[in-house]
Coordinates of C-alpha atoms and ligand atoms in Angstrom, one line a residue:
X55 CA -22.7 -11.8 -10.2
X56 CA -20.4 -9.1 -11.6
X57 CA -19.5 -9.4 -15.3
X58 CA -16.3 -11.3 -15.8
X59 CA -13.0 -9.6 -16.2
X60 CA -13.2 -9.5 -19.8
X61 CA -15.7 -6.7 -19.4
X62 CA -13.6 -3.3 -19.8
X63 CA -16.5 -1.1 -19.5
X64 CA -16.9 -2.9 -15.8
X65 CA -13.8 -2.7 -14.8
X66 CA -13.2 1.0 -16.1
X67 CA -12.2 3.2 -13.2
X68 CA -13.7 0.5 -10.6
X69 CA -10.4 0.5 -8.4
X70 CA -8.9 4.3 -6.6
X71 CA -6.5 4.3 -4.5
X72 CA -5.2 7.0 -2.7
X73 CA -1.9 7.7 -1.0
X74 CA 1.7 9.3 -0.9
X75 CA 3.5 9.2 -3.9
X76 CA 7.0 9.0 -3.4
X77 CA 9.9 8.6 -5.6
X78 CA 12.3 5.3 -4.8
X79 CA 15.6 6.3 -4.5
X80 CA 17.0 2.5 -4.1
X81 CA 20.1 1.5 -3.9
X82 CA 22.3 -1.4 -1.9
X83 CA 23.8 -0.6 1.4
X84 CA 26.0 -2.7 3.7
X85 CA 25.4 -2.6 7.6
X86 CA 28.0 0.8 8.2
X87 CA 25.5 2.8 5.7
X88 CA 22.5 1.9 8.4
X89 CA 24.4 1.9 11.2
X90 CA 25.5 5.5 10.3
X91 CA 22.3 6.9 9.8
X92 CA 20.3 4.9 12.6
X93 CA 18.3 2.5 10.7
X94 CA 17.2 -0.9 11.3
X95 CA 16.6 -3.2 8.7
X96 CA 13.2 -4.1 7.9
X97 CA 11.4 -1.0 9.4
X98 CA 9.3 1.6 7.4
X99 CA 9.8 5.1 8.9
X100 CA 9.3 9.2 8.5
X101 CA 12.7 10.8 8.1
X102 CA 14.2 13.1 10.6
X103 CA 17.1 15.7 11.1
X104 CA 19.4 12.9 11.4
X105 CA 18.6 11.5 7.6
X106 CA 19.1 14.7 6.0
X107 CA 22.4 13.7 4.5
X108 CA 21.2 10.2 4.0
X109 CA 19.6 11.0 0.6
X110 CA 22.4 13.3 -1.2
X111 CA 25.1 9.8 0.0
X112 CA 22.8 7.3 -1.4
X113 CA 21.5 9.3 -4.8
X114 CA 25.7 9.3 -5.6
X115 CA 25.9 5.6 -5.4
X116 CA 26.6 3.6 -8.8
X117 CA 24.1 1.4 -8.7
X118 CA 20.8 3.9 -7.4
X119 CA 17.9 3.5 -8.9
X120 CA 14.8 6.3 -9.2
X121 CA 11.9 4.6 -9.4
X122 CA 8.1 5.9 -8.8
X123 CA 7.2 4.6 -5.6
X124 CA 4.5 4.7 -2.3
X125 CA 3.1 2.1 -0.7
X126 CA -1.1 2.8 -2.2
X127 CA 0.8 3.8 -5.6
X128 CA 2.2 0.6 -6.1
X129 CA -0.2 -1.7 -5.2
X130 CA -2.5 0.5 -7.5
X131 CA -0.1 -0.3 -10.0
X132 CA 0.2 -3.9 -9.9
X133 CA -3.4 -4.3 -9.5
X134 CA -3.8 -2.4 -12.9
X135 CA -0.6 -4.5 -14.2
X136 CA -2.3 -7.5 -13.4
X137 CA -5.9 -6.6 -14.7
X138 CA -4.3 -5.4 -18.1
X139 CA -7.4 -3.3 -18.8
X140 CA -6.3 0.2 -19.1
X141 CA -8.0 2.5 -16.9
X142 CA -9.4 0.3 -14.6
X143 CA -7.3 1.6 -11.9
X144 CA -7.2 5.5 -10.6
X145 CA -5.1 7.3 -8.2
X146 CA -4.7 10.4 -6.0
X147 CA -2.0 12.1 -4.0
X148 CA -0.1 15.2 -4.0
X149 CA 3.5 15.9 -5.8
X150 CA 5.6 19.2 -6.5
X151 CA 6.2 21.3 -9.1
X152 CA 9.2 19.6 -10.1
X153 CA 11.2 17.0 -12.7
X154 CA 10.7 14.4 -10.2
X155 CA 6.7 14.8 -10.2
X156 CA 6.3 15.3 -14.3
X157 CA 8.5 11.4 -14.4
X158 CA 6.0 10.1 -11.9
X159 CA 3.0 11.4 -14.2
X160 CA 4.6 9.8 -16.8
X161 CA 5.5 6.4 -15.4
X162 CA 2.1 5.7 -13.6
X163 CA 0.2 7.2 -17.1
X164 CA 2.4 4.9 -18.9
X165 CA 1.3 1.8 -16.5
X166 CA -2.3 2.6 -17.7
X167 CA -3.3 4.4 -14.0
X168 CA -5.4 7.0 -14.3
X169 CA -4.0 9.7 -12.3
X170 CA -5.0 12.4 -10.3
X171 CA -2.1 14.2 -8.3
X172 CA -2.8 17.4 -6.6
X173 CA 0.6 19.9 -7.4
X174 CA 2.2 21.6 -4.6
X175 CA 3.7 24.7 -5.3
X176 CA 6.0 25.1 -2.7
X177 CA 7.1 21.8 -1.6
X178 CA 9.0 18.9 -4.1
X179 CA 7.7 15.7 -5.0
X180 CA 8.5 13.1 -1.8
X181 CA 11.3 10.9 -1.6
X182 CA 11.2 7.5 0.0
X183 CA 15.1 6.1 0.5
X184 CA 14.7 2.5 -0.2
X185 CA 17.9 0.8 1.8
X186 CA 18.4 -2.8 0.6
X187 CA 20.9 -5.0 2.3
X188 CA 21.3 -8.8 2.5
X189 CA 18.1 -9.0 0.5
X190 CA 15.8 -7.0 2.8
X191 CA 15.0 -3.3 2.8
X192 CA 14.1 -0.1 5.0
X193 CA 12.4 2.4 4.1
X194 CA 12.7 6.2 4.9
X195 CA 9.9 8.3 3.5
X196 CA 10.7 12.5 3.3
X197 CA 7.1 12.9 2.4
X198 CA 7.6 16.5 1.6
X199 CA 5.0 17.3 -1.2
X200 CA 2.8 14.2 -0.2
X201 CA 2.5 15.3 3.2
X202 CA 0.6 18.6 1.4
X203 CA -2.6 16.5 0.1
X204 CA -6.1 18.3 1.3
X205 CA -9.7 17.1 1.0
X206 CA -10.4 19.6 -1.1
X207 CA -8.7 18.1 -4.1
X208 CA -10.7 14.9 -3.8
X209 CA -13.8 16.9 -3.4
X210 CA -13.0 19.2 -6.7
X211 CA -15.7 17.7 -9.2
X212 CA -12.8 17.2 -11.6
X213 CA -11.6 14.6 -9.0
X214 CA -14.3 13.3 -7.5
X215 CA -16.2 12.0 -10.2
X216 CA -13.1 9.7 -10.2
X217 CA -14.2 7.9 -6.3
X218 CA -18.1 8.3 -8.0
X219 CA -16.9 6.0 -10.6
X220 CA -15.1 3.8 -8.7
X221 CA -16.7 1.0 -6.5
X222 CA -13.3 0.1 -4.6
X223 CA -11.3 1.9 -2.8
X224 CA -8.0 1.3 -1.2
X225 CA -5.8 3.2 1.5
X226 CA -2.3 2.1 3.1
X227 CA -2.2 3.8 6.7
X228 CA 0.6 5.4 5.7
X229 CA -1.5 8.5 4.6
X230 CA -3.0 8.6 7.9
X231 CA -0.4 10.3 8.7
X232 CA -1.3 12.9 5.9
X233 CA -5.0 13.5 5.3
X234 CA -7.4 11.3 8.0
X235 CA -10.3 13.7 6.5
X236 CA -9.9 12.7 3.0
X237 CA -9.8 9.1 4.4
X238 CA -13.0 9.6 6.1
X239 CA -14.6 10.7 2.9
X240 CA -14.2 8.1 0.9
X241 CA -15.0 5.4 4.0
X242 CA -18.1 7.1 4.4
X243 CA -18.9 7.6 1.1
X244 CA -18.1 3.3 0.6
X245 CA -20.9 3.2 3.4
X246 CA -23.9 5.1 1.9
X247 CA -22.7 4.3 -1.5
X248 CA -22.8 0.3 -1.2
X249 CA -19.3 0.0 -2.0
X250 CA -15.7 -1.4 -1.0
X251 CA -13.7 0.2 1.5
X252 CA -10.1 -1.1 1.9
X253 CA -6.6 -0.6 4.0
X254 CA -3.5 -1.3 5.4
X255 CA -1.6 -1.6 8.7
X256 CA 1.2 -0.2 6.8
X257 CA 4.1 0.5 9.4
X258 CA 4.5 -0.6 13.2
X259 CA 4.6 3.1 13.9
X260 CA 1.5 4.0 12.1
X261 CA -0.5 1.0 14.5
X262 CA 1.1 2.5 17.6
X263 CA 1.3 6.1 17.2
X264 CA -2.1 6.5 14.9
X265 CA -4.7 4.4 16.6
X266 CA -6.9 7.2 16.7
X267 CA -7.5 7.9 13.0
X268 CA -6.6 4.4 12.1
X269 CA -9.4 2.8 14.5
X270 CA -11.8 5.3 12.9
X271 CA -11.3 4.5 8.9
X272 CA -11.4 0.8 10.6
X273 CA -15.0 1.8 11.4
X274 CA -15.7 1.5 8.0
X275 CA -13.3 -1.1 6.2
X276 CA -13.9 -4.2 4.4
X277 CA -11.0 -5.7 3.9
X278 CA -7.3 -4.6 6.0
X279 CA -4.2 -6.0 5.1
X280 CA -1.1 -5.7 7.3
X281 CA 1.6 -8.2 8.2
X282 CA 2.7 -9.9 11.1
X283 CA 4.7 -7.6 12.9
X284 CA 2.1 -4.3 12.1
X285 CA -1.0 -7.0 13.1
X286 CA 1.3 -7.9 16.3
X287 CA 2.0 -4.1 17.4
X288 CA -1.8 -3.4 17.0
X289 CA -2.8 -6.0 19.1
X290 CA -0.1 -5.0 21.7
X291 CA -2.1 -1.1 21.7
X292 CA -5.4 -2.6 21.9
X293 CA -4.0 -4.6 25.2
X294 CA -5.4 -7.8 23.9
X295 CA -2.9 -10.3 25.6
X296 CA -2.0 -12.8 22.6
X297 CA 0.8 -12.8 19.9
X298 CA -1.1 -15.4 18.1
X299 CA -1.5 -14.4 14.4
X300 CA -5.0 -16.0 13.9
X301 CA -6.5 -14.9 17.5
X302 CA -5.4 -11.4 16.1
X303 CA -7.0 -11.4 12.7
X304 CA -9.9 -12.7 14.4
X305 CA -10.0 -9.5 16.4
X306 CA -9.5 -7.3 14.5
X307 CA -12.5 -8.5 12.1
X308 CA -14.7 -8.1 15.4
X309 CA -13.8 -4.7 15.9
X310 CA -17.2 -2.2 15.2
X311 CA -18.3 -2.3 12.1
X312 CA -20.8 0.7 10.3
X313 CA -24.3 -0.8 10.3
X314 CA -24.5 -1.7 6.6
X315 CA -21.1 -3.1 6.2
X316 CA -21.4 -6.7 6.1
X317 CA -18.3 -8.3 7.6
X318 CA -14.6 -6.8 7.8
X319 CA -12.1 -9.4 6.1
X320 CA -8.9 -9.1 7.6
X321 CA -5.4 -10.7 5.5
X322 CA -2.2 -10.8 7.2
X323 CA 0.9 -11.9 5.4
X324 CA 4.0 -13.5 6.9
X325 CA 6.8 -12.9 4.7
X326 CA 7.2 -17.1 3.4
X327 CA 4.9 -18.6 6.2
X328 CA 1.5 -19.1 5.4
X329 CA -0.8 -16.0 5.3
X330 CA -3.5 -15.7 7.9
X331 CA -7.2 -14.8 6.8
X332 CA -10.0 -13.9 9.4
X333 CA -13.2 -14.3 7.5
X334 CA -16.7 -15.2 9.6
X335 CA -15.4 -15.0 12.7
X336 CA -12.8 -17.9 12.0
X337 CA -8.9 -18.1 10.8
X338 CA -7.8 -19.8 8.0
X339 CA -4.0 -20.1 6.8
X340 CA -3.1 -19.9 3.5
X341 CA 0.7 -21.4 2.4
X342 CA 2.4 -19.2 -0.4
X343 CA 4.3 -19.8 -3.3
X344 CA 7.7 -21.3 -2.0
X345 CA 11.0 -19.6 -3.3
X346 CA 14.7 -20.7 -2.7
X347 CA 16.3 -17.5 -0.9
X348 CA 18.6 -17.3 -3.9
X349 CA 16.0 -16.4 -6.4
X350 CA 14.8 -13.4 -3.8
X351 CA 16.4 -10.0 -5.3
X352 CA 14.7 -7.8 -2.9
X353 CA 11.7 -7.9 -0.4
X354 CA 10.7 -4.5 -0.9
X355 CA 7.3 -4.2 -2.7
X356 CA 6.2 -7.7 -1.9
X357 CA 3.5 -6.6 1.2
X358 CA 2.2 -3.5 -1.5
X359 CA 2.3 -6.3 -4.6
X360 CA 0.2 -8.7 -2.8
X361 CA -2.4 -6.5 -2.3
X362 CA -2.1 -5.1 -5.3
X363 CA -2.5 -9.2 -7.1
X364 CA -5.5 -9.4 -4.0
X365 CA -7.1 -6.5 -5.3
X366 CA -7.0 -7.3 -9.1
X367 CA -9.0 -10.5 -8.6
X368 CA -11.5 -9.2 -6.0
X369 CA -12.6 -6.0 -8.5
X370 CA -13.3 -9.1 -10.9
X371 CA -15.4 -10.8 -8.6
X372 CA -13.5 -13.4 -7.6
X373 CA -13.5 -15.4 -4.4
X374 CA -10.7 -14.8 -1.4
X375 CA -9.1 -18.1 -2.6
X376 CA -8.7 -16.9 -6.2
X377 CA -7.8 -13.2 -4.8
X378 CA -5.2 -14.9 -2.6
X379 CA -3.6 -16.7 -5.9
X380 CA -3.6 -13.5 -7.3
X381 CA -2.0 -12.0 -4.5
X382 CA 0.9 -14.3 -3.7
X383 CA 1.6 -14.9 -7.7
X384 CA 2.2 -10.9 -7.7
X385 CA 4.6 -10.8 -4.8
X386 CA 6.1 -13.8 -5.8
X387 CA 6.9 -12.2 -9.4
X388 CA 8.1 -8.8 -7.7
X389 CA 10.4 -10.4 -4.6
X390 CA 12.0 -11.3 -8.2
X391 CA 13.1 -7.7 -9.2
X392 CA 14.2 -5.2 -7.5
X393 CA 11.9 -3.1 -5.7
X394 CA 7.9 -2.7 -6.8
X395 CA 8.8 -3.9 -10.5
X396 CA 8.0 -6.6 -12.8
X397 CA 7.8 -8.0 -16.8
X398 CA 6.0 -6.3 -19.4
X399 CA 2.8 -8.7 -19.2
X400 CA 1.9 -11.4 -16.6
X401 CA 1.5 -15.1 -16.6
X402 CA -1.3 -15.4 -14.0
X403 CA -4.8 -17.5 -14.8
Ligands
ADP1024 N1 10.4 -15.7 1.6 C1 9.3 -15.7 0.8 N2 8.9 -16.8 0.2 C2 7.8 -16.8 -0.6 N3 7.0 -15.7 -0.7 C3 7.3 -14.6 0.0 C4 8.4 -14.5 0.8 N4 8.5 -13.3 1.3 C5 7.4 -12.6 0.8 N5 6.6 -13.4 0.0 C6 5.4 -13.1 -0.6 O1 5.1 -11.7 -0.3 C7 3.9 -11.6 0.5 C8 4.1 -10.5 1.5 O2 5.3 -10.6 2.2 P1 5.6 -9.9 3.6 O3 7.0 -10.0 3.8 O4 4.7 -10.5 4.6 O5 5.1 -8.4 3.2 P2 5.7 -7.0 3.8 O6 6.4 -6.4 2.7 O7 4.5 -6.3 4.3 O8 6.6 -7.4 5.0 C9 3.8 -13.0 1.1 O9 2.5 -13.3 1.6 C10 4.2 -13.9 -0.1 O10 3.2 -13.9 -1.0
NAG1025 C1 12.9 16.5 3.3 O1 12.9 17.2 2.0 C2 12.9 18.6 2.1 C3 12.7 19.1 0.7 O2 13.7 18.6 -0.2 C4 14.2 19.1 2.7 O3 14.2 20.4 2.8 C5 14.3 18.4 4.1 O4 15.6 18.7 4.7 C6 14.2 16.9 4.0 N1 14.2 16.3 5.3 C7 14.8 15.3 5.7 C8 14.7 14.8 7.1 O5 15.5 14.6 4.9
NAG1026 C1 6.2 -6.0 8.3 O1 6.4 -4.7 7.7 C2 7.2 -3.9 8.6 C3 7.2 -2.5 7.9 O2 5.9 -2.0 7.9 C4 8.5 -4.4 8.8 O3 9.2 -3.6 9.8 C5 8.4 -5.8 9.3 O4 9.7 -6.4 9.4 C6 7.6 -6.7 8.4 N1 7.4 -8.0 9.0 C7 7.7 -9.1 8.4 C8 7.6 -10.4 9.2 O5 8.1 -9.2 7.2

């Protein structure tokens, strides 16, 4: 058995996640706002031509916010919110050489993250418009700087003594899209290493349109997170001919596994219905915290938190019912501010 949490030297470093930072610029928009710039509420997408405007219109609202964001960056963050060990968490990405970057250094630094960014020179730190109306969100990511990460900056020895240190490791899709080597690395590296190799569905778009790498890094993963929709667009590109949620799961656990690996886990959330888990070849369904729809600020963040709460139990040792708590008392907490935010300290056992 693992030490228990208590033990800081353990838990030093043990968790790196790796992703595209992004800075939130969130803000509430009615239906005209997304209507004018062609988004659909609830999706997750890369920005084009069209959006260019988007982002000078929302950063002049009243009410914006700028807040660090990414989907890897904050679940890293709540699970090192969570743990309350500074230092136990790490993360890598790539920013620019710009205001925007030095705040995000700050924030996550000030969270107790240990982090790693690679600078770009030429491009500026990413921007992710976070669209919330009628208490759910969209999200547009300009990855811009992000989209500039290379292997080589996890393989500099000042870096990757960071993923030797750590024994978990966790990757939304989303930077699929960005660096499938670097991905690769650190799967492979989870393989002859012994260690914990984690992702995400992340986006509809990233299941349909980056099988490829995705199916690859699947290879090698231990646990994958998604939600329904992402889980139900995967299954639709595999051809498997069921929208059942636990028939899925159950699937996609099956899928080849790296001799060594023991058994790919597979969690899918379903916003307030229960969340499915495919564990031994079997699905069990797991009910989540009920809230009244009054007391929901935003849905944005709740898919990264619970993985982020999932994450800071399982470094600990725990089992998947205690890492589920730990997940749904995280999103729970963060569907009650706005965006990927929450209290100083939290209340979790
Ligand atoms: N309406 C809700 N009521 C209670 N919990 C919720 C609700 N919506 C989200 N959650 C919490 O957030 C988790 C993830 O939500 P979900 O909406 O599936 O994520 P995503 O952001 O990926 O769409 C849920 O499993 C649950 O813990
Ligand atoms: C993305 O950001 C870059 C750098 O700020 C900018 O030049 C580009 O126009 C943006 N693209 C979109 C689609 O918003
Ligand atoms: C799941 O997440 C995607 C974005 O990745 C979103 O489009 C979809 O609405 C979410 N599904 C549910 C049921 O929350």
């Amino acid at each position: 058995m693992p030490p228990s949490g208590s033990d800081v030297a353990y838990l030093e470093r043990i968790l790196m996640g790796m992703g595209n930072p992004l800075l939130d610029i969130a803000a509430v928009v009615d239906d005209d706002f997304l209507e004018r710039y062609d988004v659909k509420l609830n999706n997750a997408i890369l920005a084009e031509e069209k959006h260019i405007p988007m982002y000078k219109e929302l950063a002049e609202l009243p009410d914006v916010k700028f807040i660090a964001g990414g989907a890897t960056q904050n679940a890293i963050r709540v699970a090192q919110w969570m743990l309350q060990v500074p230092g136990a968490t790490s993360y890598m990405g790539c920013i620019g050489k710009d205001e925007f970057g030095q705040e995000m250094i700050k924030a996550c630094s000030a969270d107790g993250v240990n982090v790693h960014y690679m600078e770009d020179e030429e491009h500026p730190t990413g921007t992710c418009a976070v669209l919330v109306c009628r208490g759910e969100r969209s999200l547009v990511a300009n990855l811009s700087a992000a989209n500039c990460y290379k292997s080589e900056h996890l393989l500099e020895p000042t870096n990757w003594f960071v993923a030797e240190r750590a024994k978990y490791f966790y990757i939304a899709g989303f930077f699929l899209t960005v660096s499938p080597e670097s991905v690769l690395i650190l799967a492979k590296h989870s393989l002859t290493e012994k260690k914990v190799f984690m992702m995400n569905l992340a986006a509809p778009f990233i299941c349909e349109f980056f099988t490829k790498p995705l199916v690859e890094a699947l290879f090698y993963c231990d646990y994958l997170f998604g939600n329904e929709t992402e889980a139900q667009t995967f299954a639709r590109v595999q051809g498997w001919e069921t929208e059942d949620l636990g028939e899925i799961a159950v699937k996609i656990s099956q899928l080849p596994l790296a001799e060594g690996k023991q058994e790919r886990i597979v969690v899918i959330t379903q916003g307030g219905d229960p969340t499915v888990v495919a564990h031994g070849g079997k699905a069990t369904f797991h009910p989540v915290k009920p809230i009244s729809k009054n007391e929901i600020v935003d849905t944005n963040g709740a898919g990264d938190s619970f993985v982020g709460g999932f994450l800071s139990q399982l470094v600990q040792g725990k089992d998947i019912e205690q890492c589920i708590r730990g997940a749904n008392y995280a999103a729970n907490v963060v569907i009650q501010h706005s965006s990927c935010t929450y209290p100083a300290k939290p209340s979790f056992e």
